[in-house]
Structures are given as C-alpha cells and as structure tokens.
C-alpha cells in the first residue's frame, strides 16, 4: 500500500470512527418511525434507542477504540483478531443506515404533507375571499337596482341624489352598504320604501346565517 493510499485509508477510518462516536449521543435525541408516525418525544426516543441499537453501537465503538490502543502498542495479533470480530458485526450498521434513510424519507413526506395542507389552507382562504367579493358585488347591484326603480315613495337613491352622479360613486356607495350588512364598518344609508326594507331584512338574515 502506497503512502498516499495509507493516508487516505487513515482519514476515512477516523471520519467513520468519529461519526459513529458522535452518533451515540445524537441517537438519543433522534426521532423514530412508529406505525407511520414520526416520534420526537425525548423520553420515548431515549427509551427506544437505549433498548435497540445502543448496546450494539457501544460495543462496536469500544472495539474500534480497543483496536486503536492495541495498534499503538504494536500488538498486531490482537488487532487482527478484533478486526475479524468487528468486520463480522459491522454489517449490522447497514441496518442502522437504512433506518436513517427511511427516517429521512418520513421527514420529507411530513414536509410534503404540511406543504400540501398549507396550500389547501391558502386555497380555501382565497376561495372565501373571492366568494365574498362576488356575493357583495351581486348584493350591491341588486340594492342599487331596487333603489333606482320608479316608486311612488322615495328611495335611498333619490334620497342621496345618486342618479346624476358617476357610475363609480354609485357602485362604491352600494358596495359600501353591502359590506356594512356583514358588520364590516358602518353606513348612514337606510332603506326607505317597502321593497328596500324587505331586501334589507333578507340580507341581514343571510348575514346572520353566514
């Protein structure tokens, strides 16, 4: 083995060794999958890890440190024996890595569900706002139409002298009255003739139901 390859293997060994050492305390606070649900309760994660992978992880890390100590003392025979033992156990770490990958996929699935829920909430809010605009537009047009009709009695349109005013002012005034019936703001506009009062009662009743 060349010097460069030997150095690379040493670096890779230490990276793997430090990773599995750090994985032990981190695993106590890492969530796990239980019937498709991500469990993040600290007491449950500690109990789950302590009764499953902890003993194996601790044994493998201890063997790694033992190999390092024996190697530094020059005991090549002891290193060889422990190396064979630890190689026979390290395949179990693949199961742990598979568990980590599965947990990652579960977290991504949860994120997607949350994003989907947020999108549904945003869609529902926009739908309500759009419906509110449409309904109040219709109510405002009907309210002005009733007031603009020819009556033997006076009307709210005649009372405010809106017939000769601009379309935008007439529409804004009618829309203002429509929103006021929902309790959004207030208005001085009142029903004057019978048709206007009946329409006002109907809209007020609908506002109570909504």
XYZ file of C-alpha atoms in Angstrom:
210
model
C 0.000 0.000 0.000
C 1.441 3.355 -1.008
C 1.863 6.298 1.331
C -0.991 8.205 -0.319
C -3.383 5.250 -0.094
C -2.379 4.601 3.520
C -3.076 8.237 4.436
C -6.442 8.128 2.637
C -7.483 4.957 4.473
C -6.444 6.501 7.789
C -8.511 9.631 7.112
C -11.524 7.560 6.069
C -11.188 5.392 9.190
C -11.119 8.405 11.501
C -14.089 10.015 9.756
C -16.126 6.829 10.151
C -14.885 6.322 13.706
C -15.769 9.860 14.812
C -19.131 9.648 13.062
C -20.188 6.542 14.959
C -18.909 8.030 18.235
C -20.996 11.155 17.678
C -23.980 9.074 16.556
C -24.425 7.562 20.028
C -25.435 10.732 21.939
C -27.271 12.128 18.901
C -29.325 8.948 18.542
C -30.845 9.540 21.974
C -32.494 12.718 20.649
C -33.270 11.472 17.132
C -36.897 10.722 16.277
C -38.022 7.353 15.036
C -40.855 5.869 12.998
C -43.755 4.249 14.828
C -46.650 2.995 12.679
C -46.001 5.660 10.056
C -45.742 8.477 12.607
C -42.588 10.406 13.492
C -41.991 10.219 17.262
C -39.995 13.174 18.650
C -40.730 12.879 22.374
C -37.347 12.906 24.174
C -38.278 10.265 26.731
C -39.560 7.918 24.037
C -36.558 8.430 21.752
C -34.137 7.723 24.626
C -36.029 4.586 25.610
C -36.276 3.381 22.014
C -32.578 3.857 21.266
C -31.483 2.518 24.659
C -33.404 -0.717 24.133
C -32.466 -1.275 20.482
C -29.243 -0.012 18.882
C -27.383 1.445 21.866
C -25.717 -1.778 23.053
C -24.539 -2.676 19.532
C -23.258 0.845 18.821
C -21.419 0.969 22.129
C -19.854 -2.451 21.512
C -18.669 -1.511 18.009
C -17.258 1.837 19.129
C -15.496 0.144 22.063
C -13.942 -2.405 19.698
C -12.757 0.413 17.440
C -11.060 2.142 20.367
C -9.556 -1.169 21.521
C -8.058 -1.717 18.059
C -6.558 1.773 18.147
C -4.997 1.137 21.579
C -3.580 -2.274 20.587
C -2.301 -0.874 17.292
C -0.474 1.909 19.119
C 1.107 -0.715 21.440
C 2.237 -2.822 18.473
C 0.025 -5.838 19.271
C -0.639 -6.907 15.673
C -2.102 -10.314 16.667
C -4.728 -8.726 18.921
C -5.567 -6.203 16.245
C -6.067 -8.973 13.691
C -8.415 -10.929 15.985
C -10.516 -7.904 16.859
C -10.587 -6.795 13.229
C -12.140 -10.102 12.189
C -14.687 -9.812 15.001
C -15.646 -6.260 14.193
C -15.907 -6.990 10.451
C -18.450 -9.695 11.239
C -20.549 -7.197 13.186
C -20.266 -4.098 11.018
C -22.873 -5.328 8.530
C -25.436 -4.526 11.242
C -24.558 -0.874 10.796
C -26.047 -1.090 7.312
C -29.379 -1.712 9.017
C -28.919 1.475 11.023
C -28.045 3.436 7.897
C -31.160 2.042 6.228
C -33.162 3.170 9.260
C -31.706 6.668 8.980
C -32.549 6.809 5.270
C -36.111 5.659 5.987
C -36.447 8.270 8.715
C -35.277 10.901 6.241
C -37.941 9.827 3.766
C -40.565 10.011 6.506
C -39.484 13.560 7.380
C -39.686 14.558 3.718
C -43.150 13.003 3.500
C -44.256 15.009 6.539
C -42.873 18.189 4.975
C -44.803 17.463 1.780
C -47.990 16.878 3.769
C -47.501 20.140 5.657
C -46.851 21.986 2.389
C -49.969 20.399 0.903
C -52.018 21.406 3.950
C -50.702 24.959 3.777
C -51.578 25.085 0.080
C -55.086 23.839 0.863
C -55.474 26.443 3.600
C -54.293 29.210 1.289
C -56.629 27.974 -1.445
C -59.559 27.897 0.998
C -58.823 31.446 2.167
C -58.577 32.744 -1.400
C -61.792 30.922 -2.283
C -63.633 32.549 0.644
C -62.321 35.995 -0.299
C -63.339 35.516 -3.938
C -66.824 34.334 -2.949
C -67.178 37.290 -0.589
C -66.300 39.718 -3.386
C -68.750 38.091 -5.802
C -71.622 37.917 -3.302
C -71.222 41.514 -2.207
C -70.957 42.654 -5.813
C -74.292 40.971 -6.571
C -75.884 42.387 -3.396
C -74.621 45.884 -4.235
C -76.053 45.711 -7.762
C -79.414 44.438 -6.509
C -79.501 47.093 -3.790
C -78.900 49.873 -6.294
C -81.371 48.362 -8.768
C -84.128 48.326 -6.149
C -83.347 51.897 -5.139
C -83.199 53.147 -8.744
C -86.630 51.776 -9.656
C -89.531 54.172 -10.031
C -91.552 54.188 -6.847
C -94.471 56.176 -5.615
C -92.457 56.529 -2.436
C -88.968 57.874 -2.250
C -85.890 55.594 -2.351
C -82.420 55.603 -0.906
C -81.008 56.511 -4.340
C -83.262 59.557 -4.619
C -82.584 60.491 -1.024
C -78.829 60.634 -1.701
C -79.373 62.106 -5.204
C -77.179 59.428 -6.808
C -78.871 59.083 -10.199
C -76.977 62.011 -11.641
C -73.671 61.028 -10.056
C -70.896 58.983 -11.652
C -71.153 55.201 -12.038
C -68.106 54.651 -9.832
C -69.659 56.655 -6.962
C -72.990 54.837 -7.278
C -71.249 51.455 -7.283
C -68.954 52.340 -4.376
C -71.906 53.582 -2.317
C -73.918 50.430 -2.983
C -70.914 48.196 -2.226
C -70.308 50.114 0.987
C -73.865 49.351 2.094
C -73.460 45.651 1.172
C -70.330 45.234 3.302
C -71.924 47.137 6.181
C -74.675 44.483 6.350
C -71.967 41.936 7.207
C -70.815 44.031 10.138
C -67.783 45.366 8.294
C -67.855 49.088 9.040
C -70.996 51.213 9.210
C -73.070 53.344 6.862
C -75.744 56.048 7.067
C -77.641 54.540 4.131
C -81.057 53.225 5.212
C -83.980 51.570 3.498
C -86.814 53.985 2.770
C -89.582 52.213 0.820
C -91.107 48.754 1.407
C -89.079 46.905 -1.218
C -85.814 48.241 0.193
C -86.815 47.229 3.729
C -87.747 43.680 2.635
C -84.426 43.353 0.780
C -82.544 44.703 3.821
C -84.247 42.156 6.077
C -83.338 39.288 3.723
C -79.686 40.360 3.529
C -79.477 40.852 7.307
C -80.905 37.348 7.851
C -78.415 35.854 5.392
C -75.610 37.685 7.185
C -76.700 36.105 10.488
C -76.658 32.626 8.923
C -73.175 33.135 7.475
